[in-house]
Amino acid sequence: MPSSERQHRIAEWSALRSLAQTLNQSFDLRVVLDTALGHILELTGQEAGWIYLRNENDQFILAARQHLPPVLNYPGTIWQGECACQEACRSGQIHREPSLMPCSRLHGAVGDKRGLSHHISMALRDGNRTIGILNLATTRWARLSATEQHLIAAIGDLLGTAIARAYLYEEFSVRRVQERRALLSLSQELLVNDDLEPTLQRLVRVGARLLEADACAFIEADEDRGRALLRACYGWALPAASAWPLVLDDVHPHLWYLPERSAQLPDDSLIPLPPLLRQQSFQGHLATLVTLGGAQIGLLLVNTIHPRHFLDSEAELLGLLASQLAQMIDRERLYQEALARQRLERELDLASEIQASFLPDCCPLVPGLQIHAFYRAARQVGGDFYDFIDIPATATNGPKRLGVVIADVTDKGVPAALFMALSRTLLRASAIDGRSPVAVLERANHLILADSRAGLFVTCFYALIDPVSGLVTYANGGHNYPLLYRRAADEVTPLVAQGIVLGIIPDPHFVPGEIRLAPGDILLFYTDGITEAMNAQRKLFGDERLATVLRANSHRAPNEIVTAVLAAVGEFAGDTAQSDDMTIVVIKRT
């Protein structure tokens, strides 16, 4: 080989090495492409170049450019639409070898092209997938030499690999951020949630999602009885009627026979799997110990239906989840429960006093109407509330009327109480000017969505009553239908009105309703703590029993009707503890 040719080859190899080093220096795709394109132009001796990347919508997007002639200045209309090289790439004309072809953008452009008319096009690939195009503009019309073809092909392979590597790094980074966010969210929930079972269920759901598995479960070791209990699971097919937690193995509490990892779980188990686990037909398997104070208290498992080899990084992530699980059980069982309860009691006492201040001190005195209300929280504070709003007479909104609100926040405890205070304030502010019930709920929904970040929502029924004429207009935001007793027919019917709960969607639809109360007619508003009161057989009190009590006591005053309802609910439930707030408002036209 002549000395000059050898020196030329050495220079090319040195330039290729420099290009490879450039591609390996950064994971930032834009930096990689801009820097690499300059090296490529210098290495190939071309004057200008640009790189397209193919996005998820199968469109080629300009990602880098160097030394473009004035006629191809970016951005500009010359770059709109597809060009011949993109069509050729899709049709397979540009594949694994570089091609010299006329540039359709330069051909149709008017201006200073610097003599450029063609470009060398090379498909950038990740395996069998085309991920971009490298274009090197040139003034030449001749064919590419074999040396040039091999050089540009090598450059294209290097660039395609670097792009694929940057994509993988970006995907990995996004996934790591998602994992950290999920773990942080789970940690925050563990810190504030004092109810173990729902938190266990959330943890196994998060575990399955983070590890992209079909199932996740926590198996607790019950050493006192020598058995293994399925405490929480996601993705398992379970018997329809079984006491929870389920007994997974009534002989081996620690499931010593399960492998730490396996792609064929039934084959790698040291003894046959217990029936419930065998019925799941799991193949891929990853397990980690859950320890507390150095003692094993159970196993955290993730599984897949199809064979899968779990990686070390996935085992590490499962270990982090197991550590959080142990911390949660530690807090729940050993250290913080008594202290948290004492602190909570003090806070709830104060919250109960504050919440009581939001409810009406007494029922309003309205000529032509008798009114009585009752409220009892299942805990020291609750999410139910009711309100009476005095709507003064105006020229635009008609005579003086009474607004009646009954609502139920879909949660319990302090969060529900805080959300109740917010909802009550916003509903009152929406109704005070006498607008229609539908407009009140629409306005309140808008304000709740704007002010709330808690992820809670509230059911609400709002009625506007004219005590003189007996006209009642109303709208329902996903609340229980009030009961209407008609004295003339001696029958009870629900006050049906369609509508969605407040605080979920920005533009809900509420159907307006209208009735007219005759003398002796009664409206009974209530929350689901009444109808969903449960007895020892786990049966509900129900709407029919409530309607029966109302009809039987329709001749009585509202306070006596409330007393009769509470007595009937108490007799039905017996000693069974109730988990929901109870609220009743009875209005009778005299």
PDB file of N, CA and C in Angstrom, residues 505-587:
ATOM      1  N   ILE A 505     -65.437  16.161  37.195  1.00  0.00           N
ATOM      2  CA  ILE A 505     -65.240  16.631  35.825  1.00  0.00           C
ATOM      3  C   ILE A 505     -65.594  18.115  35.748  1.00  0.00           C
ATOM      4  N   PRO A 506     -65.011  18.846  34.808  1.00  0.00           N
ATOM      5  CA  PRO A 506     -65.226  20.296  34.766  1.00  0.00           C
ATOM      6  C   PRO A 506     -66.598  20.718  34.262  1.00  0.00           C
ATOM      7  N   ASP A 507     -67.233  19.930  33.413  1.00  0.00           N
ATOM      8  CA  ASP A 507     -68.515  20.346  32.826  1.00  0.00           C
ATOM      9  C   ASP A 507     -69.563  19.264  33.011  1.00  0.00           C
ATOM     10  N   PRO A 508     -70.040  19.060  34.235  1.00  0.00           N
ATOM     11  CA  PRO A 508     -71.054  18.029  34.460  1.00  0.00           C
ATOM     12  C   PRO A 508     -72.429  18.477  33.972  1.00  0.00           C
ATOM     13  N   HIS A 509     -73.314  17.517  33.818  1.00  0.00           N
ATOM     14  CA  HIS A 509     -74.686  17.806  33.385  1.00  0.00           C
ATOM     15  C   HIS A 509     -75.636  17.484  34.534  1.00  0.00           C
ATOM     16  N   PHE A 510     -76.448  18.481  34.921  1.00  0.00           N
ATOM     17  CA  PHE A 510     -77.436  18.288  35.970  1.00  0.00           C
ATOM     18  C   PHE A 510     -78.827  18.494  35.373  1.00  0.00           C
ATOM     19  N   VAL A 511     -79.724  17.583  35.683  1.00  0.00           N
ATOM     20  CA  VAL A 511     -81.098  17.662  35.179  1.00  0.00           C
ATOM     21  C   VAL A 511     -81.962  18.386  36.212  1.00  0.00           C
ATOM     22  N   PRO A 512     -82.594  19.514  35.838  1.00  0.00           N
ATOM     23  CA  PRO A 512     -83.415  20.235  36.815  1.00  0.00           C
ATOM     24  C   PRO A 512     -84.705  19.476  37.115  1.00  0.00           C
ATOM     25  N   GLY A 513     -85.222  19.677  38.307  1.00  0.00           N
ATOM     26  CA  GLY A 513     -86.486  19.075  38.702  1.00  0.00           C
ATOM     27  C   GLY A 513     -87.378  20.094  39.376  1.00  0.00           C
ATOM     28  N   GLU A 514     -88.683  19.811  39.406  1.00  0.00           N
ATOM     29  CA  GLU A 514     -89.632  20.759  39.996  1.00  0.00           C
ATOM     30  C   GLU A 514     -90.851  20.009  40.500  1.00  0.00           C
ATOM     31  N   ILE A 515     -91.275  20.315  41.716  1.00  0.00           N
ATOM     32  CA  ILE A 515     -92.520  19.779  42.274  1.00  0.00           C
ATOM     33  C   ILE A 515     -93.208  20.918  43.031  1.00  0.00           C
ATOM     34  N   ARG A 516     -94.420  20.642  43.464  1.00  0.00           N
ATOM     35  CA  ARG A 516     -95.126  21.614  44.304  1.00  0.00           C
ATOM     36  C   ARG A 516     -95.670  20.861  45.520  1.00  0.00           C
ATOM     37  N   LEU A 517     -95.285  21.339  46.701  1.00  0.00           N
ATOM     38  CA  LEU A 517     -95.727  20.711  47.939  1.00  0.00           C
ATOM     39  C   LEU A 517     -97.128  21.200  48.291  1.00  0.00           C
ATOM     40  N   ALA A 518     -97.983  20.244  48.569  1.00  0.00           N
ATOM     41  CA  ALA A 518     -99.311  20.577  49.085  1.00  0.00           C
ATOM     42  C   ALA A 518     -99.264  20.506  50.606  1.00  0.00           C
ATOM     43  N   PRO A 519    -100.244  21.099  51.280  1.00  0.00           N
ATOM     44  CA  PRO A 519    -100.274  20.993  52.742  1.00  0.00           C
ATOM     45  C   PRO A 519    -100.242  19.526  53.178  1.00  0.00           C
ATOM     46  N   GLY A 520     -99.385  19.235  54.153  1.00  0.00           N
ATOM     47  CA  GLY A 520     -99.237  17.868  54.638  1.00  0.00           C
ATOM     48  C   GLY A 520     -98.166  17.071  53.920  1.00  0.00           C
ATOM     49  N   ASP A 521     -97.691  17.568  52.798  1.00  0.00           N
ATOM     50  CA  ASP A 521     -96.608  16.870  52.086  1.00  0.00           C
ATOM     51  C   ASP A 521     -95.292  17.037  52.833  1.00  0.00           C
ATOM     52  N   ILE A 522     -94.406  16.043  52.657  1.00  0.00           N
ATOM     53  CA  ILE A 522     -93.156  16.015  53.421  1.00  0.00           C
ATOM     54  C   ILE A 522     -91.995  15.708  52.478  1.00  0.00           C
ATOM     55  N   LEU A 523     -90.891  16.405  52.695  1.00  0.00           N
ATOM     56  CA  LEU A 523     -89.610  16.082  52.037  1.00  0.00           C
ATOM     57  C   LEU A 523     -88.644  15.567  53.093  1.00  0.00           C
ATOM     58  N   LEU A 524     -88.025  14.408  52.831  1.00  0.00           N
ATOM     59  CA  LEU A 524     -87.037  13.839  53.740  1.00  0.00           C
ATOM     60  C   LEU A 524     -85.711  13.713  52.999  1.00  0.00           C
ATOM     61  N   PHE A 525     -84.743  14.534  53.370  1.00  0.00           N
ATOM     62  CA  PHE A 525     -83.388  14.458  52.810  1.00  0.00           C
ATOM     63  C   PHE A 525     -82.533  13.610  53.745  1.00  0.00           C
ATOM     64  N   TYR A 526     -81.622  12.832  53.192  1.00  0.00           N
ATOM     65  CA  TYR A 526     -80.793  11.972  54.036  1.00  0.00           C
ATOM     66  C   TYR A 526     -79.480  11.650  53.318  1.00  0.00           C
ATOM     67  N   THR A 527     -78.523  11.174  54.081  1.00  0.00           N
ATOM     68  CA  THR A 527     -77.275  10.669  53.508  1.00  0.00           C
ATOM     69  C   THR A 527     -77.252   9.146  53.608  1.00  0.00           C
ATOM     70  N   ASP A 528     -76.289   8.536  52.923  1.00  0.00           N
ATOM     71  CA  ASP A 528     -76.302   7.071  52.838  1.00  0.00           C
ATOM     72  C   ASP A 528     -75.951   6.390  54.151  1.00  0.00           C
ATOM     73  N   GLY A 529     -75.540   7.159  55.175  1.00  0.00           N
ATOM     74  CA  GLY A 529     -75.340   6.552  56.484  1.00  0.00           C
ATOM     75  C   GLY A 529     -76.634   6.006  57.061  1.00  0.00           C
ATOM     76  N   ILE A 530     -77.772   6.535  56.619  1.00  0.00           N
ATOM     77  CA  ILE A 530     -79.077   6.034  57.069  1.00  0.00           C
ATOM     78  C   ILE A 530     -79.425   4.737  56.346  1.00  0.00           C
ATOM     79  N   THR A 531     -79.464   4.785  55.032  1.00  0.00           N
ATOM     80  CA  THR A 531     -79.927   3.622  54.266  1.00  0.00           C
ATOM     81  C   THR A 531     -78.892   2.506  54.205  1.00  0.00           C
ATOM     82  N   GLU A 532     -77.607   2.842  54.435  1.00  0.00           N
ATOM     83  CA  GLU A 532     -76.573   1.808  54.397  1.00  0.00           C
ATOM     84  C   GLU A 532     -76.153   1.349  55.790  1.00  0.00           C
ATOM     85  N   ALA A 533     -76.954   1.696  56.793  1.00  0.00           N
ATOM     86  CA  ALA A 533     -76.721   1.153  58.125  1.00  0.00           C
ATOM     87  C   ALA A 533     -76.850  -0.367  58.051  1.00  0.00           C
ATOM     88  N   MET A 534     -75.941  -1.070  58.702  1.00  0.00           N
ATOM     89  CA  MET A 534     -75.819  -2.519  58.509  1.00  0.00           C
ATOM     90  C   MET A 534     -76.084  -3.241  59.824  1.00  0.00           C
ATOM     91  N   ASN A 535     -76.764  -4.394  59.722  1.00  0.00           N
ATOM     92  CA  ASN A 535     -77.008  -5.209  60.912  1.00  0.00           C
ATOM     93  C   ASN A 535     -75.966  -6.316  61.015  1.00  0.00           C
ATOM     94  N   ALA A 536     -76.126  -7.191  61.978  1.00  0.00           N
ATOM     95  CA  ALA A 536     -75.140  -8.248  62.206  1.00  0.00           C
ATOM     96  C   ALA A 536     -75.048  -9.211  61.036  1.00  0.00           C
ATOM     97  N   GLN A 537     -76.093  -9.327  60.241  1.00  0.00           N
ATOM     98  CA  GLN A 537     -76.081 -10.203  59.064  1.00  0.00           C
ATOM     99  C   GLN A 537     -75.585  -9.477  57.822  1.00  0.00           C
ATOM    100  N   ARG A 538     -75.065  -8.246  58.021  1.00  0.00           N
ATOM    101  CA  ARG A 538     -74.500  -7.418  56.946  1.00  0.00           C
ATOM    102  C   ARG A 538     -75.545  -7.054  55.895  1.00  0.00           C
ATOM    103  N   LYS A 539     -76.798  -6.957  56.342  1.00  0.00           N
ATOM    104  CA  LYS A 539     -77.859  -6.458  55.479  1.00  0.00           C
ATOM    105  C   LYS A 539     -78.019  -4.959  55.707  1.00  0.00           C
ATOM    106  N   LEU A 540     -78.460  -4.244  54.672  1.00  0.00           N
ATOM    107  CA  LEU A 540     -78.612  -2.798  54.743  1.00  0.00           C
ATOM    108  C   LEU A 540     -80.033  -2.407  55.144  1.00  0.00           C
ATOM    109  N   PHE A 541     -80.124  -1.263  55.825  1.00  0.00           N
ATOM    110  CA  PHE A 541     -81.434  -0.753  56.221  1.00  0.00           C
ATOM    111  C   PHE A 541     -82.284  -0.471  54.988  1.00  0.00           C
ATOM    112  N   GLY A 542     -81.730   0.204  54.003  1.00  0.00           N
ATOM    113  CA  GLY A 542     -82.357   0.348  52.694  1.00  0.00           C
ATOM    114  C   GLY A 542     -83.391   1.450  52.578  1.00  0.00           C
ATOM    115  N   ASP A 543     -83.675   1.782  51.305  1.00  0.00           N
ATOM    116  CA  ASP A 543     -84.633   2.856  51.003  1.00  0.00           C
ATOM    117  C   ASP A 543     -86.058   2.458  51.360  1.00  0.00           C
ATOM    118  N   GLU A 544     -86.408   1.196  51.169  1.00  0.00           N
ATOM    119  CA  GLU A 544     -87.792   0.777  51.408  1.00  0.00           C
ATOM    120  C   GLU A 544     -88.157   0.900  52.882  1.00  0.00           C
ATOM    121  N   ARG A 545     -87.260   0.487  53.770  1.00  0.00           N
ATOM    122  CA  ARG A 545     -87.555   0.623  55.207  1.00  0.00           C
ATOM    123  C   ARG A 545     -87.699   2.090  55.584  1.00  0.00           C
ATOM    124  N   LEU A 546     -86.823   2.943  55.005  1.00  0.00           N
ATOM    125  CA  LEU A 546     -86.918   4.371  55.305  1.00  0.00           C
ATOM    126  C   LEU A 546     -88.250   4.931  54.823  1.00  0.00           C
ATOM    127  N   ALA A 547     -88.672   4.545  53.625  1.00  0.00           N
ATOM    128  CA  ALA A 547     -89.961   5.019  53.101  1.00  0.00           C
ATOM    129  C   ALA A 547     -91.120   4.537  53.974  1.00  0.00           C
ATOM    130  N   THR A 548     -91.009   3.315  54.483  1.00  0.00           N
ATOM    131  CA  THR A 548     -92.065   2.773  55.342  1.00  0.00           C
ATOM    132  C   THR A 548     -92.177   3.578  56.635  1.00  0.00           C
ATOM    133  N   VAL A 549     -91.022   3.899  57.225  1.00  0.00           N
ATOM    134  CA  VAL A 549     -91.030   4.691  58.462  1.00  0.00           C
ATOM    135  C   VAL A 549     -91.615   6.072  58.199  1.00  0.00           C
ATOM    136  N   LEU A 550     -91.271   6.688  57.075  1.00  0.00           N
ATOM    137  CA  LEU A 550     -91.798   8.023  56.754  1.00  0.00           C
ATOM    138  C   LEU A 550     -93.305   7.975  56.590  1.00  0.00           C
ATOM    139  N   ARG A 551     -93.781   7.013  55.861  1.00  0.00           N
ATOM    140  CA  ARG A 551     -95.238   6.921  55.617  1.00  0.00           C
ATOM    141  C   ARG A 551     -96.000   6.665  56.919  1.00  0.00           C
ATOM    142  N   ALA A 552     -95.409   5.790  57.774  1.00  0.00           N
ATOM    143  CA  ALA A 552     -96.100   5.457  59.027  1.00  0.00           C
ATOM    144  C   ALA A 552     -96.144   6.634  59.990  1.00  0.00           C
ATOM    145  N   ASN A 553     -95.212   7.569  59.844  1.00  0.00           N
ATOM    146  CA  ASN A 553     -95.151   8.708  60.779  1.00  0.00           C
ATOM    147  C   ASN A 553     -95.448  10.027  60.095  1.00  0.00           C
ATOM    148  N   SER A 554     -96.080   9.974  58.941  1.00  0.00           N
ATOM    149  CA  SER A 554     -96.323  11.190  58.168  1.00  0.00           C
ATOM    150  C   SER A 554     -97.246  12.172  58.883  1.00  0.00           C
ATOM    151  N   HIS A 555     -98.041  11.710  59.830  1.00  0.00           N
ATOM    152  CA  HIS A 555     -98.941  12.608  60.548  1.00  0.00           C
ATOM    153  C   HIS A 555     -98.234  13.367  61.668  1.00  0.00           C
ATOM    154  N   ARG A 556     -96.981  12.988  61.904  1.00  0.00           N
ATOM    155  CA  ARG A 556     -96.242  13.599  63.009  1.00  0.00           C
ATOM    156  C   ARG A 556     -95.465  14.836  62.547  1.00  0.00           C
ATOM    157  N   ALA A 557     -94.935  15.571  63.535  1.00  0.00           N
ATOM    158  CA  ALA A 557     -94.090  16.728  63.244  1.00  0.00           C
ATOM    159  C   ALA A 557     -92.719  16.251  62.770  1.00  0.00           C
ATOM    160  N   PRO A 558     -91.953  17.102  62.068  1.00  0.00           N
ATOM    161  CA  PRO A 558     -90.648  16.673  61.555  1.00  0.00           C
ATOM    162  C   PRO A 558     -89.704  16.143  62.614  1.00  0.00           C
ATOM    163  N   ASN A 559     -89.662  16.758  63.812  1.00  0.00           N
ATOM    164  CA  ASN A 559     -88.751  16.252  64.840  1.00  0.00           C
ATOM    165  C   ASN A 559     -89.129  14.847  65.277  1.00  0.00           C
ATOM    166  N   GLU A 560     -90.450  14.540  65.307  1.00  0.00           N
ATOM    167  CA  GLU A 560     -90.888  13.197  65.666  1.00  0.00           C
ATOM    168  C   GLU A 560     -90.581  12.199  64.551  1.00  0.00           C
ATOM    169  N   ILE A 561     -90.657  12.658  63.300  1.00  0.00           N
ATOM    170  CA  ILE A 561     -90.301  11.791  62.177  1.00  0.00           C
ATOM    171  C   ILE A 561     -88.818  11.421  62.247  1.00  0.00           C
ATOM    172  N   VAL A 562     -87.959  12.413  62.543  1.00  0.00           N
ATOM    173  CA  VAL A 562     -86.515  12.138  62.673  1.00  0.00           C
ATOM    174  C   VAL A 562     -86.273  11.138  63.789  1.00  0.00           C
ATOM    175  N   THR A 563     -86.940  11.323  64.923  1.00  0.00           N
ATOM    176  CA  THR A 563     -86.782  10.402  66.051  1.00  0.00           C
ATOM    177  C   THR A 563     -87.208   8.990  65.661  1.00  0.00           C
ATOM    178  N   ALA A 564     -88.310   8.880  64.907  1.00  0.00           N
ATOM    179  CA  ALA A 564     -88.793   7.563  64.484  1.00  0.00           C
ATOM    180  C   ALA A 564     -87.795   6.892  63.538  1.00  0.00           C
ATOM    181  N   VAL A 565     -87.213   7.671  62.630  1.00  0.00           N
ATOM    182  CA  VAL A 565     -86.231   7.101  61.697  1.00  0.00           C
ATOM    183  C   VAL A 565     -85.011   6.592  62.460  1.00  0.00           C
ATOM    184  N   LEU A 566     -84.481   7.396  63.383  1.00  0.00           N
ATOM    185  CA  LEU A 566     -83.308   6.979  64.139  1.00  0.00           C
ATOM    186  C   LEU A 566     -83.596   5.754  64.992  1.00  0.00           C
ATOM    187  N   ALA A 567     -84.795   5.691  65.553  1.00  0.00           N
ATOM    188  CA  ALA A 567     -85.170   4.523  66.350  1.00  0.00           C
ATOM    189  C   ALA A 567     -85.231   3.266  65.474  1.00  0.00           C
ATOM    190  N   ALA A 568     -85.798   3.403  64.271  1.00  0.00           N
ATOM    191  CA  ALA A 568     -85.892   2.254  63.374  1.00  0.00           C
ATOM    192  C   ALA A 568     -84.505   1.782  62.936  1.00  0.00           C
ATOM    193  N   VAL A 569     -83.617   2.737  62.631  1.00  0.00           N
ATOM    194  CA  VAL A 569     -82.254   2.369  62.238  1.00  0.00           C
ATOM    195  C   VAL A 569     -81.530   1.698  63.397  1.00  0.00           C
ATOM    196  N   GLY A 570     -81.664   2.251  64.609  1.00  0.00           N
ATOM    197  CA  GLY A 570     -81.010   1.660  65.771  1.00  0.00           C
ATOM    198  C   GLY A 570     -81.507   0.267  66.064  1.00  0.00           C
ATOM    199  N   GLU A 571     -82.812   0.061  65.951  1.00  0.00           N
ATOM    200  CA  GLU A 571     -83.368  -1.267  66.183  1.00  0.00           C
ATOM    201  C   GLU A 571     -82.891  -2.264  65.131  1.00  0.00           C
ATOM    202  N   PHE A 572     -82.767  -1.800  63.898  1.00  0.00           N
ATOM    203  CA  PHE A 572     -82.313  -2.682  62.821  1.00  0.00           C
ATOM    204  C   PHE A 572     -80.845  -3.054  62.992  1.00  0.00           C
ATOM    205  N   ALA A 573     -79.992  -2.086  63.295  1.00  0.00           N
ATOM    206  CA  ALA A 573     -78.551  -2.342  63.378  1.00  0.00           C
ATOM    207  C   ALA A 573     -78.158  -3.055  64.662  1.00  0.00           C
ATOM    208  N   GLY A 574     -78.911  -2.843  65.741  1.00  0.00           N
ATOM    209  CA  GLY A 574     -78.561  -3.477  67.004  1.00  0.00           C
ATOM    210  C   GLY A 574     -77.227  -2.954  67.520  1.00  0.00           C
ATOM    211  N   ASP A 575     -76.340  -3.886  67.887  1.00  0.00           N
ATOM    212  CA  ASP A 575     -75.035  -3.511  68.432  1.00  0.00           C
ATOM    213  C   ASP A 575     -73.963  -3.377  67.356  1.00  0.00           C
ATOM    214  N   THR A 576     -74.333  -3.526  66.097  1.00  0.00           N
ATOM    215  CA  THR A 576     -73.355  -3.439  65.013  1.00  0.00           C
ATOM    216  C   THR A 576     -72.854  -2.014  64.877  1.00  0.00           C
ATOM    217  N   ALA A 577     -71.540  -1.849  64.928  1.00  0.00           N
ATOM    218  CA  ALA A 577     -70.957  -0.515  64.797  1.00  0.00           C
ATOM    219  C   ALA A 577     -71.146  -0.004  63.376  1.00  0.00           C
ATOM    220  N   GLN A 578     -71.486   1.276  63.249  1.00  0.00           N
ATOM    221  CA  GLN A 578     -71.714   1.871  61.941  1.00  0.00           C
ATOM    222  C   GLN A 578     -70.488   2.694  61.521  1.00  0.00           C
ATOM    223  N   SER A 579     -70.193   2.645  60.233  1.00  0.00           N
ATOM    224  CA  SER A 579     -68.962   3.261  59.727  1.00  0.00           C
ATOM    225  C   SER A 579     -69.206   4.538  58.936  1.00  0.00           C
ATOM    226  N   ASP A 580     -70.456   4.995  58.847  1.00  0.00           N
ATOM    227  CA  ASP A 580     -70.724   6.180  58.035  1.00  0.00           C
ATOM    228  C   ASP A 580     -71.519   7.203  58.837  1.00  0.00           C
ATOM    229  N   ASP A 581     -71.361   8.460  58.437  1.00  0.00           N
ATOM    230  CA  ASP A 581     -72.082   9.552  59.085  1.00  0.00           C
ATOM    231  C   ASP A 581     -73.575   9.452  58.774  1.00  0.00           C
ATOM    232  N   MET A 582     -74.399  10.003  59.661  1.00  0.00           N
ATOM    233  CA  MET A 582     -75.846  10.007  59.464  1.00  0.00           C
ATOM    234  C   MET A 582     -76.369  11.434  59.507  1.00  0.00           C
ATOM    235  N   THR A 583     -77.120  11.807  58.488  1.00  0.00           N
ATOM    236  CA  THR A 583     -77.709  13.141  58.419  1.00  0.00           C
ATOM    237  C   THR A 583     -79.131  13.030  57.882  1.00  0.00           C
ATOM    238  N   ILE A 584     -80.054  13.739  58.518  1.00  0.00           N
ATOM    239  CA  ILE A 584     -81.458  13.752  58.084  1.00  0.00           C
ATOM    240  C   ILE A 584     -81.961  15.192  58.162  1.00  0.00           C
ATOM    241  N   VAL A 585     -82.704  15.599  57.140  1.00  0.00           N
ATOM    242  CA  VAL A 585     -83.430  16.867  57.173  1.00  0.00           C
ATOM    243  C   VAL A 585     -84.864  16.575  56.737  1.00  0.00           C
ATOM    244  N   VAL A 586     -85.850  16.956  57.582  1.00  0.00           N
ATOM    245  CA  VAL A 586     -87.261  16.730  57.266  1.00  0.00           C
ATOM    246  C   VAL A 586     -87.956  18.094  57.180  1.00  0.00           C
ATOM    247  N   ILE A 587     -88.677  18.321  56.084  1.00  0.00           N
ATOM    248  CA  ILE A 587     -89.421  19.567  55.864  1.00  0.00           C
ATOM    249  C   ILE A 587     -90.868  19.197  55.546  1.00  0.00           C
TER     250      ILE A 587
END
